[in-house]
XYZ file of C-alpha atoms in Angstrom:
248
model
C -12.650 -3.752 -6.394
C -13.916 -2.656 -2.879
C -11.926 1.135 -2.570
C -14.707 2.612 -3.764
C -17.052 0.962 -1.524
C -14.999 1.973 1.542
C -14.154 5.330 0.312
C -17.594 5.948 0.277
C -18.541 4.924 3.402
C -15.347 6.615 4.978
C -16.351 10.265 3.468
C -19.772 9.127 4.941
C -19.108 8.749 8.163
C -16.352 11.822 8.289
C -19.391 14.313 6.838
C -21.662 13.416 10.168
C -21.647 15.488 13.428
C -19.435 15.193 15.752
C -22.338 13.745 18.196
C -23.075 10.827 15.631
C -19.571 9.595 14.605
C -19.305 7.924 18.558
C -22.203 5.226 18.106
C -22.226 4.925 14.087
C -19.259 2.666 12.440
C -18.410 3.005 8.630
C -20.100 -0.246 6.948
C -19.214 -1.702 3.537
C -22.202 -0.104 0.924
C -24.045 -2.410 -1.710
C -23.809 -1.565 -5.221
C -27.525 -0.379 -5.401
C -27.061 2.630 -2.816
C -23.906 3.440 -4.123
C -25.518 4.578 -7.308
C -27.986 6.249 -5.680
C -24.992 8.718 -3.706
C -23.416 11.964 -5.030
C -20.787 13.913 -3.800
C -17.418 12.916 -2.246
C -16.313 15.786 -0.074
C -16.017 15.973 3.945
C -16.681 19.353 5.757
C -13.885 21.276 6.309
C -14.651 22.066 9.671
C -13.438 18.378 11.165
C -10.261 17.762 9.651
C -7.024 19.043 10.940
C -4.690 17.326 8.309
C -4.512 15.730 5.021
C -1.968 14.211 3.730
C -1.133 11.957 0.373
C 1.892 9.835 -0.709
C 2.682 8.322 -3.628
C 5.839 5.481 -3.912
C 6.356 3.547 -6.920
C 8.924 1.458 -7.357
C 10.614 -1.190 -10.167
C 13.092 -4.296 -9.184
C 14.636 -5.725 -11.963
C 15.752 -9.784 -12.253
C 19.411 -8.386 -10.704
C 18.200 -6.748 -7.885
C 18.106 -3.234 -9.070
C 15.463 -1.020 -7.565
C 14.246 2.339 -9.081
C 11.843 4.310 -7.606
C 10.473 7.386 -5.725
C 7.901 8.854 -3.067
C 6.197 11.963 -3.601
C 4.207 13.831 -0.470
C 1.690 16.272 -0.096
C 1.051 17.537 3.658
C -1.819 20.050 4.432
C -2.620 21.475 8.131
C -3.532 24.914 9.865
C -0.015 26.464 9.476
C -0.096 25.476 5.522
C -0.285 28.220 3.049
C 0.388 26.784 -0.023
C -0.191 22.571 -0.790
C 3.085 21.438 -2.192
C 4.462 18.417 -3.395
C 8.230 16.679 -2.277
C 9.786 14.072 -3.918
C 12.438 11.623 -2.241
C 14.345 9.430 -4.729
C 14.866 5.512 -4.180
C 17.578 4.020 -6.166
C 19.610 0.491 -4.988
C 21.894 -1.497 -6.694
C 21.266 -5.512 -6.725
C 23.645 -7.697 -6.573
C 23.056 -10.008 -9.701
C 23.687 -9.801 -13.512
C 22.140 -7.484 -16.047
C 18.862 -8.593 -17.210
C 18.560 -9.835 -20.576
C 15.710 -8.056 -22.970
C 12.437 -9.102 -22.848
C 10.472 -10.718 -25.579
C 6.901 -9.865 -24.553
C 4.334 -7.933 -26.846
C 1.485 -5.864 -25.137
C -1.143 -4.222 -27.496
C -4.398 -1.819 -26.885
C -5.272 -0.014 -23.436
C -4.949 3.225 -24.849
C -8.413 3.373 -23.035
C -7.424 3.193 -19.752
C -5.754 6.395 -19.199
C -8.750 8.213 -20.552
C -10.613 6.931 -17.481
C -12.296 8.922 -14.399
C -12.511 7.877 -10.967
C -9.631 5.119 -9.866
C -8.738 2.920 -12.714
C -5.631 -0.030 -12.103
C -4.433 -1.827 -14.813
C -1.656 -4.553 -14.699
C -0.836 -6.411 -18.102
C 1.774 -8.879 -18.844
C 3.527 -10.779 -21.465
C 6.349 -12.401 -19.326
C 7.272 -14.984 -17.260
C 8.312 -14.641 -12.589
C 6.748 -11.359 -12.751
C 5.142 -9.596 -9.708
C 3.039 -6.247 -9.712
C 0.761 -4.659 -7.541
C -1.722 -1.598 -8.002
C -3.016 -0.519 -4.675
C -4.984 2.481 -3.270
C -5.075 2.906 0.490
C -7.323 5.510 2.607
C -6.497 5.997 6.128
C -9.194 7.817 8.537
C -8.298 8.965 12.235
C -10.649 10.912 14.434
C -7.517 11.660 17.540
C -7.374 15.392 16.310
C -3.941 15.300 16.033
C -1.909 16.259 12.853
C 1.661 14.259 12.513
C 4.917 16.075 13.157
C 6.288 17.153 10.107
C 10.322 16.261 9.221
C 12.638 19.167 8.251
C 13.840 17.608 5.326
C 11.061 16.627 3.335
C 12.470 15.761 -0.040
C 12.698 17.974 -3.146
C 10.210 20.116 -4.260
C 8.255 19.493 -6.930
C 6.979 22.591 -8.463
C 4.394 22.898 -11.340
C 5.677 22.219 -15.057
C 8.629 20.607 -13.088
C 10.109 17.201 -14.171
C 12.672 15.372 -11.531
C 14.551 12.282 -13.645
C 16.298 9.630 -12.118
C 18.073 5.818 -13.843
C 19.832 3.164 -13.161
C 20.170 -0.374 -14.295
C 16.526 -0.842 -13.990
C 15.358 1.885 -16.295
C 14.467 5.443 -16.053
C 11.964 7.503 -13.716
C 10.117 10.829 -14.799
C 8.118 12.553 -11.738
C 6.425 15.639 -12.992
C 3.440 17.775 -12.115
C 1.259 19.921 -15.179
C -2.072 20.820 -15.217
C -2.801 20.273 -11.343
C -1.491 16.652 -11.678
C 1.227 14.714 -10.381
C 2.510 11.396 -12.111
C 5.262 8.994 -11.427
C 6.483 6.747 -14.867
C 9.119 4.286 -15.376
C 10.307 2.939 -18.436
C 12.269 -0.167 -17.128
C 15.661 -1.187 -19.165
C 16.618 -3.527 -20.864
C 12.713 -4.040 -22.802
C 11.247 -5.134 -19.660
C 8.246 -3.124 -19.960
C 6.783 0.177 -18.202
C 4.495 1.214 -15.445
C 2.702 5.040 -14.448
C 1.030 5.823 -11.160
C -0.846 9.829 -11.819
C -3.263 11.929 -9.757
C -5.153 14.193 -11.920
C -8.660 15.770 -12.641
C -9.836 13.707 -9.660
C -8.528 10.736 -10.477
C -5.995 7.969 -9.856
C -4.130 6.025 -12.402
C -2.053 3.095 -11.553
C -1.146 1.521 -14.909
C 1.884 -1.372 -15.149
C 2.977 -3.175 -18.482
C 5.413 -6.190 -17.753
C 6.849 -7.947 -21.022
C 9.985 -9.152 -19.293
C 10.822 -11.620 -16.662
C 11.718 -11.634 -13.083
C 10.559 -7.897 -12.520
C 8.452 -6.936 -8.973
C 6.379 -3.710 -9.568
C 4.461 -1.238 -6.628
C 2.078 1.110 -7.087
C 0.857 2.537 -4.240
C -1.551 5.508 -3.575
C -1.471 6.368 0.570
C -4.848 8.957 2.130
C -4.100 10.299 5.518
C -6.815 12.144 6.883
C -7.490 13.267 10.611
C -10.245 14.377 12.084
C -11.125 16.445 15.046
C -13.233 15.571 17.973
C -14.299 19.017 19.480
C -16.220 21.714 17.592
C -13.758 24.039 15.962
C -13.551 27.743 16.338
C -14.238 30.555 14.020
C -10.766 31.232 13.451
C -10.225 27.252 12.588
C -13.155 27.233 10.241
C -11.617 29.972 8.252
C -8.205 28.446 8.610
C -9.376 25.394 7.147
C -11.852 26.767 4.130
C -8.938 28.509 2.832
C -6.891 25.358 2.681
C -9.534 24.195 0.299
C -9.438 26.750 -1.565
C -5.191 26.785 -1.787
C -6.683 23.291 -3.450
C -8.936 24.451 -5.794
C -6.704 27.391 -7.294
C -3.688 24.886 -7.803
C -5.759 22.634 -10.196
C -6.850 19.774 -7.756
């Protein structure tokens, strides 16, 4: 799996002066220097916005989607990191799905992983599922304009639920975490996408048929391309630490 290649060479290149980043490019790392590398952080001082989505979604055999999107959005005027939620649920247009069959044993393993782990396991037939983690660098110095209407919030120990015909969604946030889950109807199997501890999980079970599963994990970070000020310096270290004393 190549993410972590790129997302060292990405926090690489984002860590160098401002002089550097015009003449060096970020290049795909070899297995032997990667494990001779520590640390996976990118001064302060250059970035002007960070920002992370989550969307997971489940479509059943009839056309039934159940879902969600959860955002986090961090720039100068942001005093606390917080976490909104917008629901996706769509009715299809077929029958109900019969139950599945399928048997799926073990993995209790793979949520006691660190680092990104993605797991997709099945035990049915016309399935589709995909597990991906995307990181997105820009060095234009400007942050995106923010909607008004951002979703719900999603504050810690909070649990927003949502079901339909495809099964049932839990989004909830504990112990500086956030994690999506859906436990699909009809016994077509399960799937979890969580941020915790430093890590990303993107775990799906399929023991059904006909079922089309997303995980996906979205990085937006921009960078600036003058030397900050004083004031921005500060602005931004205390960001981080709005980070550090929610859990993340």
């Amino acid at each position: 799996m190549k993410i972590h290649h790129w997302l060292a060479a990405a926090c690489m290149v984002a860590s160098l002066p401002t002089y550097a980043t015009s003449v060096l490019k970020p290049i795909e790392l070899k297995d032997q220097e990667l494990a001779q590398l520590r640390g996976r952080y990118v001064m302060p001082d250059r970035i002007v916005y960070f920002g992370m989505t989550m969307t997971s979604t489940w479509q059943n055999a009839a056309g039934d989607v159940l879902g969600a999107q959860t955002t986090l959005h961090m720039q100068q005027n942001t005093i606390k990191p917080q976490f909104y939620v917008s629901l996706i649920n769509q009715k299809g247009n077929g029958s109900t799905s019969t139950d599945g069959t399928g048997s799926i044993t073990g993995g209790g393993g793979l949520t006691a992983n660190q680092g990104v782990t993605q797991s997709t396991r099945t035990a049915g037939d016309g399935n589709s599922a995909s597990n991906n983690v995307a990181i997105n660098v820009q060095q234009n110095g400007l942050a995106p304009a923010l909607t008004a209407n951002q979703g719900q919030v999603l504050t810690s120990g909070a649990t927003i639920t949502e079901a339909n015909r495809a099964g049932n969604l839990t989004i909830s946030s504990s112990n500086g975490g956030v994690q999506l889950a859906i436990q699909a109807g009809n016994n077509q199997g399960d799937s979890m996408q969580r941020i915790a501890a430093g890590g990303v999980l993107q775990a799906t079970n399929l023991i059904g048929t006909s079922n089309q599963v997303q995980n996906l994990t979205q990085l937006n970070i921009v960078l600036r391309n003058d030397l900050p000020s004083t004031g921005t310096l500060n602005c931004n270290l205390d960001q981080l630490k709005n980070l550090r004393s929610a859990g993340y």
